[in-house]
Amino acid sequence: MPAAGLRFGRIPITNVTPVVECGRIPAKAIPGEDIVVGATVFREGHDLVGVSAVLYDPEGREAQRIRMHPVGIGLDRWGGALRPESTGNWSFAVEGWADVYGTWHHNAEVKIGAGVDVELMLAEGAALFTAAAEQRSADQGPNAGDAAVFTAAAKVLADTGLPVDERLAAAGSDAVLAAVGREPLRDLVTSSPRYPIHVERVLAGRGAWYEFFPRSEGAIQDPATLEWTSGTFRTAARSLERVAGMGFDVIYLPPVHPIGTTHRKGPNNTLVAGPQDPGSPWAIGSAEGGHDAIHPDLGTFEDFDAFVHAARDLDLEVAIDLALQASPDHPWVKSHPEWFTTRVDGSIAYAENPPKKYQDIYPLNFDNDFKGLSEEVLRIVLMWVSHGVKIFRVDNPHTKPLMFWEWLIRTVNARHPEVIFLAEAFTRPPMMHALGMAGFQQSYTYFTWRNTRKELEEYFTEVSAETAAFFRPNFFVNTPDILTEFLQYGGPGAFKIRAVLASTASPLWGMYAGYELFEHVARPGAEEYIDNEKFEYKQRDFAGAIAEGRSLVPFITRLNDIRRFHPALGELQNLTVHSSTDEATVVYSKHKQVDPGDPSSKDTLIIVVNTDPHSARECTVSLDLAALHLNPEDFNEDGTFWVDDLISGQSWRWGAHNYVRLDAHFEPAHILSIRRNS
């Protein structure tokens, strides 16, 4: 049979997913995550085909094999899910094969039902089962016991003294179907190439982030002189219990390095700073040092190490900012002027993002000394790794060469595969996606600006189904730079709405300090906070707000508790959008079978959110029941099933169509857990 150089095998297999750049780039995964596999598989004529997905561990051994199922009608599209259980470089393949049993059984039912070739069809069935029994016996595999099942079926099929219906029924008995289900009867087996899957540690794809400025945590202002004393790593460590108590996994710190004084920005991004103004942490570098130094006001490396250890004791990981830029006072400006862009007049170009100007920041130019600058950044990253930092939030990576990031992340992960990079890239989709392909484990997203039902449905579908193989979305609800109009004018309900959406639609979500206090006043004409913490210290009374009932902390804590106890929310690719009759009510579900070997271990949540922060909305929610994976025993006698609201504690009987009323001024969302009766 000719084979070399042919595009198609005996059973054609096309459009395999998840495959990134024809397999040159591995798809992303974390341990225990269900990886949705798809393929188009068909054959000539009318005989039936079967399709399997096979998972191979980092040593190349078969770790899992599943039977794929048809997706859609008449599309020859097949789907299934594989689940790697540990980190490393895994792979998978799709196998297509002639379904010998399925083809015979279908033809036998049709022909015998029509009285055509009755004995011939039964004889062919007997021969098929006899051969299958011999094969099972010879293999001596885990399903060798099925040989007796096939032998018994062959005997009944060949017994001309029995009624035809009884003989045919033997070929479709529960025992036969179970045996064929365990190990199908296959012929003409054809395999796709093996495609790579890179499985990284859990925090690469699942976790809750919290951001605060350590200089504000414990900062003190003298009421008489109005002079500030900066917070330190020691005082900031006292705030870690507050963060851990809300259920966050990562504490993210803006740059902790010395800050330049030249062109230092004052309050609200003004061009003139006073002697007490601390400046933007992103204007990195002064006489005290650069990216490998700590701002003296924050403490020493010993203090930083103590902060990291205190966080670790609370099951928090510390993420720091990797901002590849420099203030005019950075040591690099004198030692390596070639790392910057010099203009015709001899001045160094400062950063601009028209109409925004950053006179206190010089961007880097990799093209003047790519090797030297790259190696310096590598040195800095590895230095911080040696101090316990395993997560880097990278500022504006889209303004640096993509090939640099691919090299840096590959080099760092070769030595420290546990290190995670988050891309803060609010830019064009091709660049955002390419950063994920280059190695960034996760990314900020456009979620921040997706507010309507239609926008959310489209974006949730995109990130969960279309780009999940290479782009992990971290849904931040706010940042020091981003205070959306939705939060500015939506009131407390808006804060609840965005928190529910972020924490349930993506396994990764985050918030910046002050969100839990409903901070919502913007600088006039800007989409950022008034009295922005980027340029000044900020004192917040978190405990007082809780005591007075004006804090979102209990709600945030509840959301993170729900995430922790419901595995379905730890998945990205399992989101299904459902419909409602209200243009402002978005409905989606998430499902996970926790134990692949136990069909009863199902975790299924239905999330219903009123996206209008100003009113109560009423509608009918219509569910795709197949996406909920309900068992017969889950239904009540009237055909309904029980759902428990994890926010309010209430319970209802639901079915395919359900009345919902959500008041944004009270509780704008349901997070409903399907009650399983098995």
XYZ file of C-alpha atoms in Angstrom:
678
model
C 0.000 0.000 0.000
C 1.489 3.425 -0.926
C 2.121 5.570 2.127
C 5.228 7.743 1.904
C 4.480 11.390 1.231
C 0.703 11.026 1.328
C -1.348 13.597 3.183
C -4.071 11.164 4.231
C -3.898 7.810 5.976
C -6.329 4.953 5.425
C -8.809 6.709 7.696
C -8.536 10.472 7.053
C -7.900 12.597 10.171
C -7.913 16.382 9.770
C -8.223 19.597 11.779
C -6.917 18.184 15.042
C -7.137 20.488 18.080
C -5.532 21.728 20.276
C -2.657 22.186 17.865
C -0.731 25.470 17.860
C 1.275 26.511 14.808
C 1.054 22.995 13.298
C 2.456 21.524 16.512
C 5.587 23.669 16.635
C 4.281 25.270 19.832
C 2.821 23.086 22.596
C -0.710 23.613 23.838
C -0.957 24.815 27.450
C -2.322 22.772 30.342
C -2.088 22.325 34.101
C -2.297 19.071 36.094
C -5.820 17.705 36.359
C -7.171 20.016 33.674
C -9.453 18.554 31.030
C -7.936 19.263 27.623
C -10.662 19.354 24.982
C -9.511 17.394 21.941
C -11.234 17.638 18.587
C -10.731 16.192 15.109
C -12.531 15.698 11.824
C -12.512 11.954 10.999
C -14.388 10.137 8.233
C -13.995 7.473 5.568
C -15.240 6.506 2.168
C -18.580 4.785 1.720
C -21.084 4.062 4.456
C -19.144 1.955 6.944
C -18.880 3.430 10.416
C -15.739 4.854 11.945
C -14.664 5.174 15.544
C -12.281 7.740 16.973
C -10.011 7.685 20.006
C -7.783 10.272 21.659
C -4.602 8.981 23.261
C -2.528 10.830 25.858
C 1.188 10.121 26.264
C 3.179 11.040 29.373
C 6.573 12.840 29.284
C 8.316 9.465 28.850
C 6.184 8.686 25.806
C 4.088 6.014 27.512
C 0.353 5.783 26.929
C -1.313 7.351 29.964
C -4.946 7.634 28.889
C -7.168 6.523 26.026
C -10.706 7.769 25.513
C -13.408 7.089 22.954
C -14.315 10.370 21.241
C -17.937 11.240 20.480
C -19.602 12.977 17.515
C -19.950 16.745 17.764
C -22.841 18.169 15.791
C -24.792 16.299 13.131
C -23.321 15.316 9.786
C -20.077 17.242 10.341
C -17.735 14.256 10.909
C -16.417 16.207 13.879
C -15.404 14.330 17.023
C -14.616 15.528 20.533
C -13.401 14.355 23.912
C -11.243 15.373 26.852
C -7.861 14.179 28.075
C -6.473 14.875 31.538
C -2.710 14.987 32.232
C -1.993 14.527 35.921
C 1.503 15.987 36.359
C 3.784 18.664 34.972
C 6.038 18.050 31.997
C 6.032 17.733 28.220
C 3.112 15.497 27.330
C 1.674 14.704 23.895
C -1.477 13.339 22.330
C -2.678 11.774 19.113
C -6.034 11.025 17.515
C -6.742 7.567 16.105
C -9.410 6.811 13.521
C -10.486 3.270 12.746
C -13.073 1.169 11.016
C -15.758 0.343 13.590
C -16.130 -3.343 12.761
C -18.781 -4.123 15.352
C -20.752 -0.890 14.841
C -20.876 -1.363 11.063
C -21.967 -4.992 11.253
C -24.555 -4.369 13.964
C -26.111 -1.433 12.094
C -26.293 -3.370 8.833
C -27.636 -6.453 10.604
C -30.484 -4.528 12.237
C -31.459 -2.925 8.925
C -31.219 -6.030 6.763
C -32.679 -8.515 9.204
C -35.475 -6.100 9.940
C -36.215 -6.034 6.232
C -35.818 -9.809 5.845
C -32.742 -9.463 3.612
C -29.720 -11.838 3.869
C -30.835 -12.862 7.357
C -28.713 -16.002 7.798
C -25.761 -14.437 6.021
C -25.754 -11.450 8.352
C -26.027 -13.674 11.430
C -23.208 -15.881 10.155
C -21.016 -12.850 9.558
C -21.732 -11.733 13.107
C -20.786 -15.113 14.487
C -17.517 -15.010 12.538
C -16.808 -11.480 13.766
C -17.273 -12.459 17.445
C -15.273 -15.668 17.051
C -12.331 -13.709 15.658
C -12.710 -11.108 18.412
C -12.663 -13.818 21.098
C -9.491 -15.321 19.646
C -7.849 -11.890 19.541
C -8.761 -11.093 23.169
C -7.408 -14.461 24.324
C -4.177 -14.031 22.394
C -3.576 -10.509 23.701
C -3.893 -11.553 27.357
C -4.511 -7.921 28.186
C -6.713 -6.484 30.919
C -9.812 -7.280 28.825
C -8.948 -10.906 28.110
C -12.053 -11.927 30.056
C -14.182 -10.468 27.277
C -13.279 -13.471 25.130
C -15.929 -15.525 26.905
C -18.542 -12.828 26.241
C -17.741 -12.831 22.528
C -17.678 -16.631 22.346
C -21.118 -16.823 23.945
C -22.510 -14.246 21.503
C -21.039 -16.115 18.528
C -22.620 -19.356 19.738
C -26.085 -17.812 19.958
C -25.748 -16.082 16.562
C -24.820 -19.398 14.926
C -27.649 -21.375 16.569
C -30.198 -21.778 13.798
C -32.585 -23.421 16.245
C -33.217 -20.158 18.036
C -35.554 -17.375 16.865
C -33.844 -14.759 14.707
C -34.744 -11.909 17.094
C -33.152 -13.758 20.015
C -29.985 -14.449 18.040
C -29.649 -10.793 17.007
C -30.392 -9.583 20.537
C -27.412 -11.567 21.824
C -25.144 -9.399 19.706
C -26.417 -6.278 21.445
C -26.556 -7.520 25.020
C -25.319 -5.415 27.922
C -22.305 -7.698 28.281
C -21.339 -7.298 24.628
C -21.832 -3.524 24.665
C -19.728 -3.247 27.822
C -16.941 -5.339 26.289
C -16.949 -3.338 23.056
C -17.016 -0.137 25.095
C -13.941 -1.184 27.069
C -11.993 -2.067 23.953
C -13.622 -1.529 20.551
C -13.280 -3.994 17.699
C -11.068 -2.000 15.341
C -9.615 -2.356 11.853
C -7.622 -0.058 9.553
C -6.342 1.878 12.570
C -4.859 5.210 11.509
C -3.111 7.682 13.805
C -2.482 11.390 13.524
C 0.968 12.694 14.426
C 1.604 13.240 18.123
C 1.067 16.831 19.156
C 2.732 18.474 22.175
C 1.081 19.609 25.401
C 3.152 21.502 27.968
C 1.752 20.936 31.451
C 2.798 23.585 33.965
C 2.163 23.924 37.675
C -1.340 24.756 38.873
C -0.781 28.482 39.547
C 0.126 28.939 35.884
C -3.511 28.406 34.980
C -5.562 28.641 38.145
C -5.430 31.203 40.933
C -6.719 34.430 42.468
C -4.458 37.512 42.470
C -4.443 40.544 44.761
C -2.357 43.664 44.164
C -1.170 46.184 46.715
C 1.570 48.799 46.989
C 3.853 47.823 49.896
C 4.752 51.485 50.456
C 1.102 52.210 51.318
C 0.666 49.249 53.644
C 1.570 50.790 56.987
C 2.326 54.259 55.626
C 1.822 57.014 58.196
C 1.079 60.701 57.640
C 1.922 63.202 60.345
C -1.294 65.224 60.894
C 0.676 68.329 61.808
C 3.281 68.438 59.047
C 1.382 66.210 56.516
C 4.695 64.441 55.912
C 4.581 60.756 55.073
C 6.554 57.839 56.416
C 6.602 55.051 53.856
C 5.338 51.598 54.573
C 7.956 48.847 54.429
C 8.111 45.151 53.698
C 7.849 44.593 57.439
C 4.651 46.641 57.751
C 3.268 45.231 54.497
C 3.742 41.712 55.847
C 1.065 42.520 58.434
C -1.435 42.924 55.582
C -0.805 39.444 54.226
C -3.259 37.855 56.648
C -5.951 40.169 55.292
C -5.169 39.077 51.731
C -4.948 35.388 52.594
C -8.163 35.672 54.615
C -10.030 36.693 51.470
C -8.847 33.495 49.782
C -6.287 34.884 47.342
C -3.379 32.786 46.113
C -0.989 35.432 44.785
C 0.060 38.783 46.248
C 1.357 40.975 43.441
C 3.657 43.940 44.145
C 4.285 46.823 41.732
C 8.010 47.571 41.187
C 9.934 47.604 44.478
C 13.088 49.246 43.109
C 14.570 52.711 43.699
C 12.599 55.488 41.962
C 14.201 58.256 39.920
C 13.884 61.943 40.752
C 14.400 63.475 37.301
C 11.011 64.446 35.854
C 9.364 62.648 38.782
C 5.588 62.821 38.537
C 3.521 64.426 41.274
C -0.035 63.680 42.457
C -2.492 62.794 39.710
C 0.302 62.507 37.135
C 1.267 66.185 37.371
C 4.631 67.171 35.895
C 6.033 68.704 39.085
C 6.666 66.639 42.206
C 7.137 68.010 45.680
C 9.864 66.846 48.050
C 7.462 64.416 49.756
C 6.023 62.913 46.562
C 7.289 59.321 46.219
C 7.019 59.109 42.413
C 5.811 56.275 40.220
C 7.329 52.874 41.039
C 7.502 52.252 37.297
C 10.114 55.053 36.942
C 12.805 52.588 37.948
C 16.336 53.500 38.928
C 18.300 56.069 40.923
C 21.672 56.462 42.568
C 20.571 53.669 44.951
C 20.402 51.180 42.074
C 18.197 49.725 39.391
C 16.213 46.558 38.737
C 18.420 44.482 41.009
C 17.980 46.820 43.987
C 15.243 47.516 46.540
C 13.947 50.984 47.324
C 15.587 51.977 50.628
C 12.237 53.117 52.036
C 10.908 49.550 51.723
C 13.812 47.922 53.519
C 16.549 45.475 52.626
C 16.760 42.159 50.837
C 16.585 40.555 54.266
C 13.262 42.335 54.783
C 12.070 41.241 51.354
C 13.024 37.631 52.059
C 11.099 37.797 55.322
C 8.062 39.118 53.416
C 8.260 36.214 50.959
C 8.507 33.688 53.799
C 5.582 35.295 55.659
C 3.490 35.037 52.501
C 4.477 31.421 51.975
C 3.414 30.567 55.534
C -0.064 31.824 54.579
C -0.129 29.831 51.307
C 0.443 33.007 49.296
C 2.981 33.380 46.518
C 4.665 36.700 45.860
C 4.613 38.096 42.320
C 6.704 41.138 41.486
C 6.632 43.497 38.548
C 9.157 43.085 35.753
C 9.073 46.503 34.091
C 11.803 46.783 31.476
C 12.241 50.532 31.406
C 14.336 53.076 33.274
C 14.134 56.479 34.849
C 16.654 59.068 33.613
C 18.564 58.345 36.842
C 18.932 54.597 36.298
C 22.554 53.361 36.383
C 22.055 51.928 32.893
C 21.699 55.413 31.414
C 25.369 56.091 32.140
C 26.801 52.580 31.905
C 24.856 51.446 28.833
C 23.482 54.435 26.880
C 23.262 52.113 23.857
C 20.322 50.383 25.537
C 18.165 53.445 24.865
C 17.051 55.410 21.819
C 18.964 58.639 21.246
C 17.176 61.319 19.220
C 18.776 63.632 16.669
C 19.276 66.365 19.253
C 21.211 63.998 21.481
C 18.446 63.509 24.050
C 17.148 60.093 25.060
C 13.561 59.448 23.983
C 11.122 59.101 26.860
C 8.091 56.819 26.778
C 4.917 57.919 25.030
C 1.553 56.357 24.376
C -0.212 59.333 22.753
C -1.814 61.280 24.232
C -0.104 59.942 27.380
C 3.495 61.043 28.017
C 5.859 59.464 30.525
C 8.678 61.957 30.869
C 9.980 60.064 33.900
C 10.556 56.827 31.935
C 13.029 55.853 29.207
C 12.032 52.796 27.138
C 14.690 50.244 26.234
C 15.986 49.631 22.711
C 16.980 46.012 22.193
C 18.225 46.495 18.647
C 21.378 48.368 19.667
C 22.713 45.513 21.845
C 20.272 42.627 21.813
C 22.649 40.119 23.399
C 23.957 42.382 26.135
C 20.574 43.724 27.211
C 18.945 40.288 27.055
C 21.605 38.735 29.248
C 21.263 41.559 31.769
C 17.509 40.990 32.037
C 18.112 37.257 32.459
C 20.571 37.984 35.260
C 18.004 40.174 37.015
C 15.189 37.635 36.712
C 17.355 34.815 38.045
C 18.477 37.012 40.925
C 14.871 37.571 42.015
C 14.144 33.864 41.582
C 16.976 33.205 44.047
C 15.022 35.341 46.528
C 11.911 33.177 46.247
C 10.064 34.986 43.463
C 8.436 32.467 41.142
C 5.905 34.769 39.443
C 6.557 37.887 37.366
C 3.890 40.291 36.167
C 5.509 41.801 33.071
C 4.725 45.433 32.300
C 3.977 46.245 28.649
C 5.655 43.186 27.095
C 4.198 44.122 23.712
C 6.703 47.009 23.508
C 9.658 44.573 23.507
C 10.707 42.155 20.748
C 8.705 38.946 20.760
C 11.816 36.871 20.111
C 13.361 38.275 23.306
C 10.452 37.020 25.404
C 10.544 33.615 23.759
C 14.266 33.342 24.539
C 13.978 34.693 28.086
C 11.032 32.549 29.181
C 12.468 29.420 27.573
C 15.834 30.018 29.240
C 14.362 30.741 32.658
C 11.913 27.815 32.517
C 14.667 25.436 31.446
C 16.334 26.146 34.799
C 13.210 26.889 36.822
C 10.100 25.356 35.221
C 8.008 26.616 38.134
C 8.479 30.290 37.173
C 5.359 31.983 35.763
C 5.124 35.098 33.574
C 1.928 37.183 33.295
C 1.716 39.512 30.285
C 0.242 42.950 30.960
C -0.426 43.591 27.286
C -3.533 45.595 26.437
C -2.921 45.729 22.714
C -3.951 44.173 19.404
C -5.102 40.529 19.578
C -2.333 39.114 17.320
C 0.359 40.435 19.667
C -1.506 39.308 22.794
C -1.914 35.831 21.348
C 1.677 35.685 20.123
C 2.951 36.517 23.607
C 1.102 33.445 24.847
C 2.684 31.362 22.106
C 6.087 32.791 23.009
C 5.761 31.367 26.498
C 3.780 33.726 28.713
C 1.766 31.500 30.989
C -1.105 33.983 31.348
C -2.264 37.388 30.227
C -4.387 40.377 31.114
C -7.400 40.588 28.806
C -10.123 42.715 27.269
C -12.544 41.391 29.894
C -12.147 44.703 31.720
C -14.117 46.441 28.955
C -16.654 43.730 28.153
C -19.839 44.719 29.981
C -22.977 43.847 28.018
C -24.461 40.388 27.726
C -23.515 40.146 24.048
C -19.949 41.314 24.670
C -19.493 38.878 27.539
C -20.951 35.885 25.711
C -18.717 36.488 22.707
C -15.591 37.036 24.787
C -16.193 34.079 27.100
C -16.634 31.843 24.060
C -13.469 33.209 22.475
C -11.153 32.687 25.439
C -12.609 29.341 26.523
C -13.019 27.667 23.128
C -10.999 29.469 20.464
C -7.716 30.563 22.054
C -7.421 28.406 25.191
C -4.581 26.309 23.774
C -2.135 29.217 23.866
C -3.761 32.140 25.727
C -4.665 31.887 29.410
C -6.879 34.820 30.429
C -6.447 36.436 33.836
C -9.613 38.446 34.458
C -8.564 41.462 36.508
C -11.530 43.582 37.573
C -9.420 46.727 38.014
C -5.822 47.937 38.055
C -4.148 51.155 39.247
C -4.398 52.307 35.620
C -7.905 51.091 34.865
C -11.111 52.275 36.515
C -13.816 51.649 33.932
C -16.940 53.741 33.541
C -18.926 50.672 34.592
C -17.319 50.868 38.043
C -17.278 54.665 38.161
C -21.046 54.958 37.773
C -22.457 51.510 38.547
C -22.534 51.680 42.336
C -21.889 48.720 44.650
C -23.841 46.399 42.378
C -21.318 46.929 39.606
C -18.500 45.747 41.866
C -20.371 42.556 42.725
C -21.259 41.935 39.087
C -17.685 42.228 37.846
C -16.316 40.121 40.690
C -18.771 37.282 40.010
C -18.074 37.319 36.282
C -14.298 37.396 36.707
C -14.090 34.737 39.399
C -16.412 32.230 37.731
C -15.768 32.630 34.002
C -11.978 32.202 34.238
C -9.849 30.047 36.544
C -7.569 33.106 36.835
C -8.819 36.392 38.212
C -7.450 39.367 40.106
C -8.166 42.690 41.792
C -6.259 45.753 42.945
C -6.572 47.001 46.536
C -9.453 49.398 47.087
C -11.861 47.403 44.958
C -13.289 45.869 48.132
C -13.968 49.411 49.398
C -15.913 50.341 46.246
C -13.339 53.001 45.272
C -14.837 54.510 42.137
C -13.918 58.199 41.762
C -11.888 58.875 38.635
C -9.534 61.660 37.725
C -11.586 64.003 35.489
C -11.295 63.029 31.856
C -9.405 59.804 32.596
C -10.233 56.141 33.113
C -8.079 55.919 36.237
C -8.394 56.700 39.926
C -8.302 60.203 41.366
C -5.366 60.633 43.771
C -3.807 57.632 42.081
C -1.681 55.413 44.273
C 0.894 55.265 41.492
C 2.022 58.745 42.484
C 1.308 58.975 46.211
C 0.780 57.024 49.396
C -2.713 55.876 50.311
C -4.198 54.946 53.650
C -7.252 52.701 53.724
C -9.333 51.640 56.698
C -10.192 48.075 55.702
C -11.198 46.993 59.196
C -13.432 50.039 59.739
C -15.205 49.439 56.437
C -15.989 45.854 57.427
C -17.247 46.942 60.833
C -19.546 49.514 59.239
C -20.847 47.124 56.576
C -19.423 49.070 53.634
C -16.906 46.482 52.472
C -17.025 43.847 49.748
C -14.599 41.621 51.695
C -17.239 39.075 52.825
C -18.505 38.766 49.241
C -14.998 38.409 47.773
C -14.136 35.829 50.410
C -17.262 33.862 49.550
C -16.409 33.887 45.850
C -12.911 32.565 46.484
C -14.309 29.910 48.826
C -16.694 28.791 46.095
C -13.806 28.629 43.637
C -11.741 26.558 46.044
C -14.470 24.001 46.750
C -15.846 23.646 43.208
C -13.396 22.087 40.730
C -15.550 23.108 37.768
C -14.468 26.723 38.307
C -10.824 25.699 37.984
C -11.293 24.875 34.302
C -11.167 27.201 31.293
C -12.489 25.084 28.424
C -15.663 23.837 30.111
C -17.782 26.984 29.762
C -21.165 26.707 28.006
C -23.282 29.779 27.280
C -27.037 29.391 27.800
C -29.842 31.744 26.798
C -32.184 34.146 28.550
C -35.018 36.364 27.399
C -33.386 39.476 28.896
C -30.681 41.356 27.029
C -28.909 42.189 30.303
C -28.898 38.710 31.883
C -25.976 36.459 30.978
C -26.106 32.728 31.734
C -23.333 30.162 31.526
C -22.451 26.858 33.133
C -19.288 24.986 34.037
C -19.030 21.229 34.464
C -16.319 18.812 35.552
C -16.381 15.106 36.272
C -13.975 15.138 39.197
C -13.017 11.460 39.082
C -12.789 10.182 35.484
C -13.542 6.668 36.711
C -16.634 7.664 38.683
C -19.508 9.000 36.541
C -21.318 10.154 39.696
C -18.525 12.562 40.750
C -19.905 15.554 38.881
C -19.508 19.210 39.791
C -21.796 21.464 37.767
C -22.479 25.158 38.343
C -24.922 27.490 36.592
C -24.026 31.171 36.807
C -26.710 33.778 36.139
C -25.703 37.453 36.270
C -27.683 40.652 35.869
C -25.207 42.891 34.035
C -27.319 46.036 34.576
C -26.002 47.541 37.850
C -28.853 50.041 38.096
C -31.980 47.892 38.216
C -33.717 44.597 38.833
C -34.146 42.350 35.787
C -36.647 39.547 35.188
C -36.384 36.888 32.513
C -36.735 33.257 31.564
C -33.486 31.308 31.531
C -33.396 28.420 29.052
C -30.797 25.725 29.668
C -29.060 23.267 27.369
C -29.650 20.272 29.631
C -27.099 18.121 27.809
C -24.349 20.520 28.914
C -25.315 19.913 32.562
C -24.609 16.148 32.382
C -27.617 15.256 34.521
C -28.081 11.669 35.676
C -31.575 10.081 35.726
C -31.482 10.000 39.528
C -30.838 13.762 39.662
C -34.378 14.475 38.478
C -37.393 14.818 40.720
C -40.656 13.093 39.888
C -41.894 16.187 38.071
C -38.829 16.303 35.801
C -37.101 19.121 37.686
C -33.790 19.026 39.544
C -32.562 20.884 42.613
C -30.136 23.785 42.462
C -28.565 25.430 45.508
C -27.519 29.085 45.354
C -24.017 29.288 46.787
C -24.364 33.043 47.383
C -27.760 33.344 49.089
C -28.149 29.802 50.435
C -31.568 29.416 48.809
C -32.640 26.364 46.799
C -35.051 25.934 43.894
C -36.412 23.286 41.558
C -35.169 24.045 38.064
C -35.794 22.581 34.647
C -35.183 23.478 31.026
C -36.907 26.881 31.419
C -36.760 28.933 34.619
C -37.992 32.293 35.873
C -35.236 34.499 37.320
C -35.322 37.892 39.009
C -32.038 39.499 40.021
C -31.844 42.880 41.722
C -28.512 44.663 41.246
C -29.121 46.611 44.469
C -29.412 43.389 46.460
C -27.773 40.329 44.871
C -27.125 40.639 41.129
C -26.111 37.005 40.552
C -26.884 33.360 41.194
C -24.108 30.788 41.449
C -26.164 27.606 41.372
C -24.778 24.186 42.207
C -26.717 21.230 40.809
C -27.608 18.882 43.642
C -26.600 15.349 42.713
C -28.692 12.493 44.094
C -26.317 9.650 43.288
